[in-house]
Amino acid sequence: MFISMNGEKKNMGFRIFLLTALSSTFLHLGHASKCDQEIIEKIIEYWNGYPPGHIIETAIANVKEVVVGTTHGYYPDCPTCVYSFFMPDRVLIAHVYGDGETAVDVVPQIEEHGATYDPTTCTLRYHVYTKCNVTGFYTCTTYGEEGDARGAIKVRADGYDPTYVEEAKEVLKCIGVEITDEYPDHCC
């Protein structure tokens, strides 16, 4: 503990833990660009009036989901594999590295009209393509700087048809999200 200038006792250990936890989330997840209204309009058009629903419920039912493709730089810390487990109000995202080390982020999630939303970072994940255990999404923030569109494709770990991964890539490409980095469809 230390005493602040106004005489209050503060727990320095807690502050360091909190800052470390927040910085690790940003290190693993990277920074998304500001939401591009043109891309969002293309997503809404693709949905044709039917945005995907039950996103979190479906992810929970899938149990484990594995990321099989992203836009370049989506994960700035270069994991060799990424997988997740959803709960009603948060998602655990595990990053596996070449040396076998695993880092886990716990990210709050709220489902909103075809997207999941992280209120701590104002990050939206628009679920553009959802079919046969394959999901392609566009990730952006409600604030920040404009930049390259970011997105990813994830699959249910215990079964999916690779044909739908290719279809998801094409759909994402049509809205302006180019999947360039591939990951294995299995993690420890």
mmCIF file with all atom_site columns, N, CA and C in Angstrom, residues 120-183:
data_model
loop_
_atom_site.group_PDB
_atom_site.id
_atom_site.type_symbol
_atom_site.label_atom_id
_atom_site.label_alt_id
_atom_site.label_comp_id
_atom_site.label_asym_id
_atom_site.label_entity_id
_atom_site.label_seq_id
_atom_site.pdbx_PDB_ins_code
_atom_site.Cartn_x
_atom_site.Cartn_y
_atom_site.Cartn_z
_atom_site.occupancy
_atom_site.B_iso_or_equiv
_atom_site.pdbx_formal_charge
_atom_site.auth_seq_id
_atom_site.auth_comp_id
_atom_site.auth_asym_id
_atom_site.auth_atom_id
_atom_site.pdbx_PDB_model_num
ATOM 1   N N  . THR A 1 120 ? -16.353 -2.662  -22.639 1.00 0.00 ? 120 THR A N  1
ATOM 2   C CA . THR A 1 120 ? -15.118 -2.118  -22.075 1.00 0.00 ? 120 THR A CA 1
ATOM 3   C C  . THR A 1 120 ? -14.239 -1.473  -23.136 1.00 0.00 ? 120 THR A C  1
ATOM 4   N N  . THR A 1 121 ? -14.353 -1.915  -24.385 1.00 0.00 ? 121 THR A N  1
ATOM 5   C CA . THR A 1 121 ? -13.521 -1.356  -25.457 1.00 0.00 ? 121 THR A CA 1
ATOM 6   C C  . THR A 1 121 ? -14.357 -0.746  -26.582 1.00 0.00 ? 121 THR A C  1
ATOM 7   N N  . CYS A 1 122 ? -15.685 -0.786  -26.445 1.00 0.00 ? 122 CYS A N  1
ATOM 8   C CA . CYS A 1 122 ? -16.607 -0.295  -27.477 1.00 0.00 ? 122 CYS A CA 1
ATOM 9   C C  . CYS A 1 122 ? -16.376 -1.001  -28.815 1.00 0.00 ? 122 CYS A C  1
ATOM 10  N N  . THR A 1 123 ? -16.053 -2.291  -28.739 1.00 0.00 ? 123 THR A N  1
ATOM 11  C CA . THR A 1 123 ? -15.785 -3.083  -29.934 1.00 0.00 ? 123 THR A CA 1
ATOM 12  C C  . THR A 1 123 ? -17.013 -3.884  -30.321 1.00 0.00 ? 123 THR A C  1
ATOM 13  N N  . LEU A 1 124 ? -17.364 -3.813  -31.609 1.00 0.00 ? 124 LEU A N  1
ATOM 14  C CA . LEU A 1 124 ? -18.474 -4.578  -32.171 1.00 0.00 ? 124 LEU A CA 1
ATOM 15  C C  . LEU A 1 124 ? -17.926 -5.664  -33.078 1.00 0.00 ? 124 LEU A C  1
ATOM 16  N N  . ARG A 1 125 ? -18.583 -6.821  -33.051 1.00 0.00 ? 125 ARG A N  1
ATOM 17  C CA . ARG A 1 125 ? -18.271 -7.903  -33.985 1.00 0.00 ? 125 ARG A CA 1
ATOM 18  C C  . ARG A 1 125 ? -19.558 -8.220  -34.726 1.00 0.00 ? 125 ARG A C  1
ATOM 19  N N  . TYR A 1 126 ? -19.664 -7.692  -35.935 1.00 0.00 ? 126 TYR A N  1
ATOM 20  C CA . TYR A 1 126 ? -20.845 -7.942  -36.767 1.00 0.00 ? 126 TYR A CA 1
ATOM 21  C C  . TYR A 1 126 ? -20.737 -9.347  -37.338 1.00 0.00 ? 126 TYR A C  1
ATOM 22  N N  . HIS A 1 127 ? -21.688 -10.196 -37.012 1.00 0.00 ? 127 HIS A N  1
ATOM 23  C CA . HIS A 1 127 ? -21.700 -11.564 -37.514 1.00 0.00 ? 127 HIS A CA 1
ATOM 24  C C  . HIS A 1 127 ? -22.338 -11.540 -38.896 1.00 0.00 ? 127 HIS A C  1
ATOM 25  N N  . VAL A 1 128 ? -21.496 -11.470 -39.889 1.00 0.00 ? 128 VAL A N  1
ATOM 26  C CA . VAL A 1 128 ? -21.934 -11.301 -41.266 1.00 0.00 ? 128 VAL A CA 1
ATOM 27  C C  . VAL A 1 128 ? -22.444 -12.622 -41.819 1.00 0.00 ? 128 VAL A C  1
ATOM 28  N N  . TYR A 1 129 ? -21.643 -13.665 -41.645 1.00 0.00 ? 129 TYR A N  1
ATOM 29  C CA . TYR A 1 129 ? -21.931 -14.975 -42.232 1.00 0.00 ? 129 TYR A CA 1
ATOM 30  C C  . TYR A 1 129 ? -22.031 -15.988 -41.098 1.00 0.00 ? 129 TYR A C  1
ATOM 31  N N  . THR A 1 130 ? -23.151 -16.688 -41.019 1.00 0.00 ? 130 THR A N  1
ATOM 32  C CA . THR A 1 130 ? -23.339 -17.729 -40.011 1.00 0.00 ? 130 THR A CA 1
ATOM 33  C C  . THR A 1 130 ? -24.068 -18.889 -40.670 1.00 0.00 ? 130 THR A C  1
ATOM 34  N N  . LYS A 1 131 ? -23.329 -19.980 -40.883 1.00 0.00 ? 131 LYS A N  1
ATOM 35  C CA . LYS A 1 131 ? -23.932 -21.124 -41.556 1.00 0.00 ? 131 LYS A CA 1
ATOM 36  C C  . LYS A 1 131 ? -23.163 -22.398 -41.220 1.00 0.00 ? 131 LYS A C  1
ATOM 37  N N  . CYS A 1 132 ? -23.891 -23.442 -40.847 1.00 0.00 ? 132 CYS A N  1
ATOM 38  C CA . CYS A 1 132 ? -23.316 -24.786 -40.655 1.00 0.00 ? 132 CYS A CA 1
ATOM 39  C C  . CYS A 1 132 ? -22.037 -24.783 -39.817 1.00 0.00 ? 132 CYS A C  1
ATOM 40  N N  . ASN A 1 133 ? -22.090 -24.149 -38.643 1.00 0.00 ? 133 ASN A N  1
ATOM 41  C CA . ASN A 1 133 ? -20.981 -24.113 -37.679 1.00 0.00 ? 133 ASN A CA 1
ATOM 42  C C  . ASN A 1 133 ? -19.790 -23.262 -38.124 1.00 0.00 ? 133 ASN A C  1
ATOM 43  N N  . VAL A 1 134 ? -20.012 -22.358 -39.068 1.00 0.00 ? 134 VAL A N  1
ATOM 44  C CA . VAL A 1 134 ? -18.981 -21.432 -39.539 1.00 0.00 ? 134 VAL A CA 1
ATOM 45  C C  . VAL A 1 134 ? -19.520 -20.012 -39.392 1.00 0.00 ? 134 VAL A C  1
ATOM 46  N N  . THR A 1 135 ? -18.701 -19.128 -38.810 1.00 0.00 ? 135 THR A N  1
ATOM 47  C CA . THR A 1 135 ? -19.097 -17.732 -38.629 1.00 0.00 ? 135 THR A CA 1
ATOM 48  C C  . THR A 1 135 ? -17.999 -16.818 -39.154 1.00 0.00 ? 135 THR A C  1
ATOM 49  N N  . GLY A 1 136 ? -18.379 -15.863 -39.999 1.00 0.00 ? 136 GLY A N  1
ATOM 50  C CA . GLY A 1 136 ? -17.465 -14.828 -40.473 1.00 0.00 ? 136 GLY A CA 1
ATOM 51  C C  . GLY A 1 136 ? -17.932 -13.499 -39.916 1.00 0.00 ? 136 GLY A C  1
ATOM 52  N N  . PHE A 1 137 ? -17.019 -12.742 -39.320 1.00 0.00 ? 137 PHE A N  1
ATOM 53  C CA . PHE A 1 137 ? -17.450 -11.466 -38.732 1.00 0.00 ? 137 PHE A CA 1
ATOM 54  C C  . PHE A 1 137 ? -16.498 -10.320 -39.036 1.00 0.00 ? 137 PHE A C  1
ATOM 55  N N  . TYR A 1 138 ? -17.067 -9.125  -38.962 1.00 0.00 ? 138 TYR A N  1
ATOM 56  C CA . TYR A 1 138 ? -16.361 -7.856  -39.133 1.00 0.00 ? 138 TYR A CA 1
ATOM 57  C C  . TYR A 1 138 ? -16.237 -7.225  -37.757 1.00 0.00 ? 138 TYR A C  1
ATOM 58  N N  . THR A 1 139 ? -15.035 -6.787  -37.391 1.00 0.00 ? 139 THR A N  1
ATOM 59  C CA . THR A 1 139 ? -14.774 -6.196  -36.079 1.00 0.00 ? 139 THR A CA 1
ATOM 60  C C  . THR A 1 139 ? -14.421 -4.725  -36.237 1.00 0.00 ? 139 THR A C  1
ATOM 61  N N  . CYS A 1 140 ? -15.058 -3.885  -35.403 1.00 0.00 ? 140 CYS A N  1
ATOM 62  C CA . CYS A 1 140 ? -14.760 -2.452  -35.450 1.00 0.00 ? 140 CYS A CA 1
ATOM 63  C C  . CYS A 1 140 ? -15.082 -1.812  -34.100 1.00 0.00 ? 140 CYS A C  1
ATOM 64  N N  . THR A 1 141 ? -14.647 -0.576  -33.920 1.00 0.00 ? 141 THR A N  1
ATOM 65  C CA . THR A 1 141 ? -14.962 0.161   -32.698 1.00 0.00 ? 141 THR A CA 1
ATOM 66  C C  . THR A 1 141 ? -15.846 1.357   -33.028 1.00 0.00 ? 141 THR A C  1
ATOM 67  N N  . THR A 1 142 ? -16.578 1.790   -32.029 1.00 0.00 ? 142 THR A N  1
ATOM 68  C CA . THR A 1 142 ? -17.471 2.934   -32.225 1.00 0.00 ? 142 THR A CA 1
ATOM 69  C C  . THR A 1 142 ? -16.724 4.262   -32.117 1.00 0.00 ? 142 THR A C  1
ATOM 70  N N  . TYR A 1 143 ? -15.457 4.218   -31.796 1.00 0.00 ? 143 TYR A N  1
ATOM 71  C CA . TYR A 1 143 ? -14.623 5.408   -31.719 1.00 0.00 ? 143 TYR A CA 1
ATOM 72  C C  . TYR A 1 143 ? -13.260 5.064   -32.300 1.00 0.00 ? 143 TYR A C  1
ATOM 73  N N  . GLY A 1 144 ? -12.350 5.988   -32.273 1.00 0.00 ? 144 GLY A N  1
ATOM 74  C CA . GLY A 1 144 ? -10.985 5.691   -32.710 1.00 0.00 ? 144 GLY A CA 1
ATOM 75  C C  . GLY A 1 144 ? -10.705 6.138   -34.115 1.00 0.00 ? 144 GLY A C  1
ATOM 76  N N  . GLU A 1 145 ? -9.602  5.643   -34.628 1.00 0.00 ? 145 GLU A N  1
ATOM 77  C CA . GLU A 1 145 ? -9.117  6.059   -35.934 1.00 0.00 ? 145 GLU A CA 1
ATOM 78  C C  . GLU A 1 145 ? -9.619  5.139   -37.036 1.00 0.00 ? 145 GLU A C  1
ATOM 79  N N  . GLU A 1 146 ? -9.771  5.714   -38.213 1.00 0.00 ? 146 GLU A N  1
ATOM 80  C CA . GLU A 1 146 ? -10.129 4.905   -39.378 1.00 0.00 ? 146 GLU A CA 1
ATOM 81  C C  . GLU A 1 146 ? -8.915  4.075   -39.759 1.00 0.00 ? 146 GLU A C  1
ATOM 82  N N  . GLY A 1 147 ? -9.186  2.946   -40.383 1.00 0.00 ? 147 GLY A N  1
ATOM 83  C CA . GLY A 1 147 ? -8.088  2.068   -40.782 1.00 0.00 ? 147 GLY A CA 1
ATOM 84  C C  . GLY A 1 147 ? -8.610  0.900   -41.580 1.00 0.00 ? 147 GLY A C  1
ATOM 85  N N  . ASP A 1 148 ? -7.745  -0.061  -41.815 1.00 0.00 ? 148 ASP A N  1
ATOM 86  C CA . ASP A 1 148 ? -8.120  -1.247  -42.576 1.00 0.00 ? 148 ASP A CA 1
ATOM 87  C C  . ASP A 1 148 ? -9.216  -2.025  -41.862 1.00 0.00 ? 148 ASP A C  1
ATOM 88  N N  . ALA A 1 149 ? -10.117 -2.591  -42.660 1.00 0.00 ? 149 ALA A N  1
ATOM 89  C CA . ALA A 1 149 ? -11.193 -3.414  -42.106 1.00 0.00 ? 149 ALA A CA 1
ATOM 90  C C  . ALA A 1 149 ? -10.593 -4.691  -41.532 1.00 0.00 ? 149 ALA A C  1
ATOM 91  N N  . ARG A 1 150 ? -11.112 -5.105  -40.376 1.00 0.00 ? 150 ARG A N  1
ATOM 92  C CA . ARG A 1 150 ? -10.629 -6.311  -39.718 1.00 0.00 ? 150 ARG A CA 1
ATOM 93  C C  . ARG A 1 150 ? -11.761 -7.310  -39.556 1.00 0.00 ? 150 ARG A C  1
ATOM 94  N N  . GLY A 1 151 ? -11.416 -8.561  -39.639 1.00 0.00 ? 151 GLY A N  1
ATOM 95  C CA . GLY A 1 151 ? -12.418 -9.587  -39.463 1.00 0.00 ? 151 GLY A CA 1
ATOM 96  C C  . GLY A 1 151 ? -11.781 -10.945 -39.268 1.00 0.00 ? 151 GLY A C  1
ATOM 97  N N  . ALA A 1 152 ? -12.641 -11.929 -39.010 1.00 0.00 ? 152 ALA A N  1
ATOM 98  C CA . ALA A 1 152 ? -12.158 -13.281 -38.763 1.00 0.00 ? 152 ALA A CA 1
ATOM 99  C C  . ALA A 1 152 ? -13.231 -14.298 -39.113 1.00 0.00 ? 152 ALA A C  1
ATOM 100 N N  . ILE A 1 153 ? -12.809 -15.543 -39.200 1.00 0.00 ? 153 ILE A N  1
ATOM 101 C CA . ILE A 1 153 ? -13.720 -16.667 -39.404 1.00 0.00 ? 153 ILE A CA 1
ATOM 102 C C  . ILE A 1 153 ? -13.430 -17.671 -38.303 1.00 0.00 ? 153 ILE A C  1
ATOM 103 N N  . LYS A 1 154 ? -14.495 -18.101 -37.629 1.00 0.00 ? 154 LYS A N  1
ATOM 104 C CA . LYS A 1 154 ? -14.349 -19.121 -36.596 1.00 0.00 ? 154 LYS A CA 1
ATOM 105 C C  . LYS A 1 154 ? -15.273 -20.292 -36.915 1.00 0.00 ? 154 LYS A C  1
ATOM 106 N N  . VAL A 1 155 ? -14.902 -21.460 -36.385 1.00 0.00 ? 155 VAL A N  1
ATOM 107 C CA . VAL A 1 155 ? -15.667 -22.679 -36.638 1.00 0.00 ? 155 VAL A CA 1
ATOM 108 C C  . VAL A 1 155 ? -15.884 -23.432 -35.325 1.00 0.00 ? 155 VAL A C  1
ATOM 109 N N  . ARG A 1 156 ? -16.929 -24.259 -35.296 1.00 0.00 ? 156 ARG A N  1
ATOM 110 C CA . ARG A 1 156 ? -17.133 -25.122 -34.133 1.00 0.00 ? 156 ARG A CA 1
ATOM 111 C C  . ARG A 1 156 ? -16.009 -26.160 -34.133 1.00 0.00 ? 156 ARG A C  1
ATOM 112 N N  . ALA A 1 157 ? -15.368 -26.338 -33.004 1.00 0.00 ? 157 ALA A N  1
ATOM 113 C CA . ALA A 1 157 ? -14.190 -27.195 -32.915 1.00 0.00 ? 157 ALA A CA 1
ATOM 114 C C  . ALA A 1 157 ? -14.469 -28.655 -33.218 1.00 0.00 ? 157 ALA A C  1
ATOM 115 N N  . ASP A 1 158 ? -15.672 -29.117 -32.965 1.00 0.00 ? 158 ASP A N  1
ATOM 116 C CA . ASP A 1 158 ? -15.915 -30.547 -33.158 1.00 0.00 ? 158 ASP A CA 1
ATOM 117 C C  . ASP A 1 158 ? -16.675 -30.873 -34.435 1.00 0.00 ? 158 ASP A C  1
ATOM 118 N N  . GLY A 1 159 ? -16.643 -29.983 -35.405 1.00 0.00 ? 159 GLY A N  1
ATOM 119 C CA . GLY A 1 159 ? -17.233 -30.331 -36.686 1.00 0.00 ? 159 GLY A CA 1
ATOM 120 C C  . GLY A 1 159 ? -17.773 -29.168 -37.483 1.00 0.00 ? 159 GLY A C  1
ATOM 121 N N  . TYR A 1 160 ? -17.363 -29.103 -38.744 1.00 0.00 ? 160 TYR A N  1
ATOM 122 C CA . TYR A 1 160 ? -17.838 -28.096 -39.695 1.00 0.00 ? 160 TYR A CA 1
ATOM 123 C C  . TYR A 1 160 ? -17.440 -28.570 -41.083 1.00 0.00 ? 160 TYR A C  1
ATOM 124 N N  . ASP A 1 161 ? -18.050 -27.962 -42.080 1.00 0.00 ? 161 ASP A N  1
ATOM 125 C CA . ASP A 1 161 ? -17.738 -28.296 -43.473 1.00 0.00 ? 161 ASP A CA 1
ATOM 126 C C  . ASP A 1 161 ? -16.825 -27.196 -44.029 1.00 0.00 ? 161 ASP A C  1
ATOM 127 N N  . PRO A 1 162 ? -15.589 -27.525 -44.443 1.00 0.00 ? 162 PRO A N  1
ATOM 128 C CA . PRO A 1 162 ? -14.655 -26.518 -44.960 1.00 0.00 ? 162 PRO A CA 1
ATOM 129 C C  . PRO A 1 162 ? -15.202 -25.704 -46.142 1.00 0.00 ? 162 PRO A C  1
ATOM 130 N N  . THR A 1 163 ? -16.150 -26.253 -46.864 1.00 0.00 ? 163 THR A N  1
ATOM 131 C CA . THR A 1 163 ? -16.753 -25.525 -47.985 1.00 0.00 ? 163 THR A CA 1
ATOM 132 C C  . THR A 1 163 ? -17.345 -24.203 -47.496 1.00 0.00 ? 163 THR A C  1
ATOM 133 N N  . TYR A 1 164 ? -17.922 -24.218 -46.307 1.00 0.00 ? 164 TYR A N  1
ATOM 134 C CA . TYR A 1 164 ? -18.547 -23.011 -45.774 1.00 0.00 ? 164 TYR A CA 1
ATOM 135 C C  . TYR A 1 164 ? -17.516 -21.979 -45.314 1.00 0.00 ? 164 TYR A C  1
ATOM 136 N N  . VAL A 1 165 ? -16.311 -22.430 -44.981 1.00 0.00 ? 165 VAL A N  1
ATOM 137 C CA . VAL A 1 165 ? -15.237 -21.483 -44.661 1.00 0.00 ? 165 VAL A CA 1
ATOM 138 C C  . VAL A 1 165 ? -14.898 -20.682 -45.913 1.00 0.00 ? 165 VAL A C  1
ATOM 139 N N  . GLU A 1 166 ? -14.783 -21.361 -47.039 1.00 0.00 ? 166 GLU A N  1
ATOM 140 C CA . GLU A 1 166 ? -14.493 -20.667 -48.302 1.00 0.00 ? 166 GLU A CA 1
ATOM 141 C C  . GLU A 1 166 ? -15.625 -19.712 -48.668 1.00 0.00 ? 166 GLU A C  1
ATOM 142 N N  . GLU A 1 167 ? -16.853 -20.127 -48.451 1.00 0.00 ? 167 GLU A N  1
ATOM 143 C CA . GLU A 1 167 ? -18.002 -19.264 -48.729 1.00 0.00 ? 167 GLU A CA 1
ATOM 144 C C  . GLU A 1 167 ? -17.972 -18.032 -47.809 1.00 0.00 ? 167 GLU A C  1
ATOM 145 N N  . ALA A 1 168 ? -17.628 -18.228 -46.542 1.00 0.00 ? 168 ALA A N  1
ATOM 146 C CA . ALA A 1 168 ? -17.531 -17.105 -45.592 1.00 0.00 ? 168 ALA A CA 1
ATOM 147 C C  . ALA A 1 168 ? -16.457 -16.120 -46.047 1.00 0.00 ? 168 ALA A C  1
ATOM 148 N N  . LYS A 1 169 ? -15.323 -16.631 -46.542 1.00 0.00 ? 169 LYS A N  1
ATOM 149 C CA . LYS A 1 169 ? -14.255 -15.752 -47.047 1.00 0.00 ? 169 LYS A CA 1
ATOM 150 C C  . LYS A 1 169 ? -14.765 -14.883 -48.188 1.00 0.00 ? 169 LYS A C  1
ATOM 151 N N  . GLU A 1 170 ? -15.518 -15.487 -49.084 1.00 0.00 ? 170 GLU A N  1
ATOM 152 C CA . GLU A 1 170 ? -16.047 -14.743 -50.233 1.00 0.00 ? 170 GLU A CA 1
ATOM 153 C C  . GLU A 1 170 ? -17.049 -13.675 -49.802 1.00 0.00 ? 170 GLU A C  1
ATOM 154 N N  . VAL A 1 171 ? -17.919 -14.017 -48.862 1.00 0.00 ? 171 VAL A N  1
ATOM 155 C CA . VAL A 1 171 ? -18.905 -13.050 -48.367 1.00 0.00 ? 171 VAL A CA 1
ATOM 156 C C  . VAL A 1 171 ? -18.190 -11.880 -47.689 1.00 0.00 ? 171 VAL A C  1
ATOM 157 N N  . LEU A 1 172 ? -17.204 -12.185 -46.835 1.00 0.00 ? 172 LEU A N  1
ATOM 158 C CA . LEU A 1 172 ? -16.457 -11.120 -46.172 1.00 0.00 ? 172 LEU A CA 1
ATOM 159 C C  . LEU A 1 172 ? -15.725 -10.251 -47.193 1.00 0.00 ? 172 LEU A C  1
ATOM 160 N N  . LYS A 1 173 ? -15.147 -10.879 -48.206 1.00 0.00 ? 173 LYS A N  1
ATOM 161 C CA . LYS A 1 173 ? -14.437 -10.127 -49.249 1.00 0.00 ? 173 LYS A CA 1
ATOM 162 C C  . LYS A 1 173 ? -15.387 -9.155  -49.959 1.00 0.00 ? 173 LYS A C  1
ATOM 163 N N  . CYS A 1 174 ? -16.624 -9.581  -50.182 1.00 0.00 ? 174 CYS A N  1
ATOM 164 C CA . CYS A 1 174 ? -17.619 -8.729  -50.850 1.00 0.00 ? 174 CYS A CA 1
ATOM 165 C C  . CYS A 1 174 ? -17.977 -7.481  -50.047 1.00 0.00 ? 174 CYS A C  1
ATOM 166 N N  . ILE A 1 175 ? -17.822 -7.550  -48.729 1.00 0.00 ? 175 ILE A N  1
ATOM 167 C CA . ILE A 1 175 ? -18.130 -6.356  -47.924 1.00 0.00 ? 175 ILE A CA 1
ATOM 168 C C  . ILE A 1 175 ? -16.880 -5.528  -47.645 1.00 0.00 ? 175 ILE A C  1
ATOM 169 N N  . GLY A 1 176 ? -15.694 -6.039  -48.053 1.00 0.00 ? 176 GLY A N  1
ATOM 170 C CA . GLY A 1 176 ? -14.456 -5.285  -47.870 1.00 0.00 ? 176 GLY A CA 1
ATOM 171 C C  . GLY A 1 176 ? -13.540 -5.812  -46.786 1.00 0.00 ? 176 GLY A C  1
ATOM 172 N N  . VAL A 1 177 ? -13.735 -7.059  -46.347 1.00 0.00 ? 177 VAL A N  1
ATOM 173 C CA . VAL A 1 177 ? -12.894 -7.670  -45.319 1.00 0.00 ? 177 VAL A CA 1
ATOM 174 C C  . VAL A 1 177 ? -12.152 -8.843  -45.959 1.00 0.00 ? 177 VAL A C  1
ATOM 175 N N  . GLU A 1 178 ? -10.838 -8.725  -46.074 1.00 0.00 ? 178 GLU A N  1
ATOM 176 C CA . GLU A 1 178 ? -10.018 -9.731  -46.756 1.00 0.00 ? 178 GLU A CA 1
ATOM 177 C C  . GLU A 1 178 ? -9.348  -10.651 -45.732 1.00 0.00 ? 178 GLU A C  1
ATOM 178 N N  . ILE A 1 179 ? -9.715  -11.939 -45.756 1.00 0.00 ? 179 ILE A N  1
ATOM 179 C CA . ILE A 1 179 ? -9.102  -12.926 -44.871 1.00 0.00 ? 179 ILE A CA 1
ATOM 180 C C  . ILE A 1 179 ? -7.783  -13.374 -45.517 1.00 0.00 ? 179 ILE A C  1
ATOM 181 N N  . THR A 1 180 ? -6.669  -13.098 -44.834 1.00 0.00 ? 180 THR A N  1
ATOM 182 C CA . THR A 1 180 ? -5.350  -13.385 -45.393 1.00 0.00 ? 180 THR A CA 1
ATOM 183 C C  . THR A 1 180 ? -4.535  -14.365 -44.552 1.00 0.00 ? 180 THR A C  1
ATOM 184 N N  . ASP A 1 181 ? -4.761  -14.389 -43.248 1.00 0.00 ? 181 ASP A N  1
ATOM 185 C CA . ASP A 1 181 ? -3.978  -15.238 -42.350 1.00 0.00 ? 181 ASP A CA 1
ATOM 186 C C  . ASP A 1 181 ? -4.802  -16.456 -41.963 1.00 0.00 ? 181 ASP A C  1
ATOM 187 N N  . GLU A 1 182 ? -4.197  -17.636 -42.083 1.00 0.00 ? 182 GLU A N  1
ATOM 188 C CA . GLU A 1 182 ? -4.915  -18.874 -41.755 1.00 0.00 ? 182 GLU A CA 1
ATOM 189 C C  . GLU A 1 182 ? -4.324  -19.501 -40.500 1.00 0.00 ? 182 GLU A C  1
ATOM 190 N N  . TYR A 1 183 ? -5.194  -20.175 -39.757 1.00 0.00 ? 183 TYR A N  1
ATOM 191 C CA . TYR A 1 183 ? -4.818  -20.845 -38.508 1.00 0.00 ? 183 TYR A CA 1
ATOM 192 C C  . TYR A 1 183 ? -5.348  -22.276 -38.556 1.00 0.00 ? 183 TYR A C  1
#
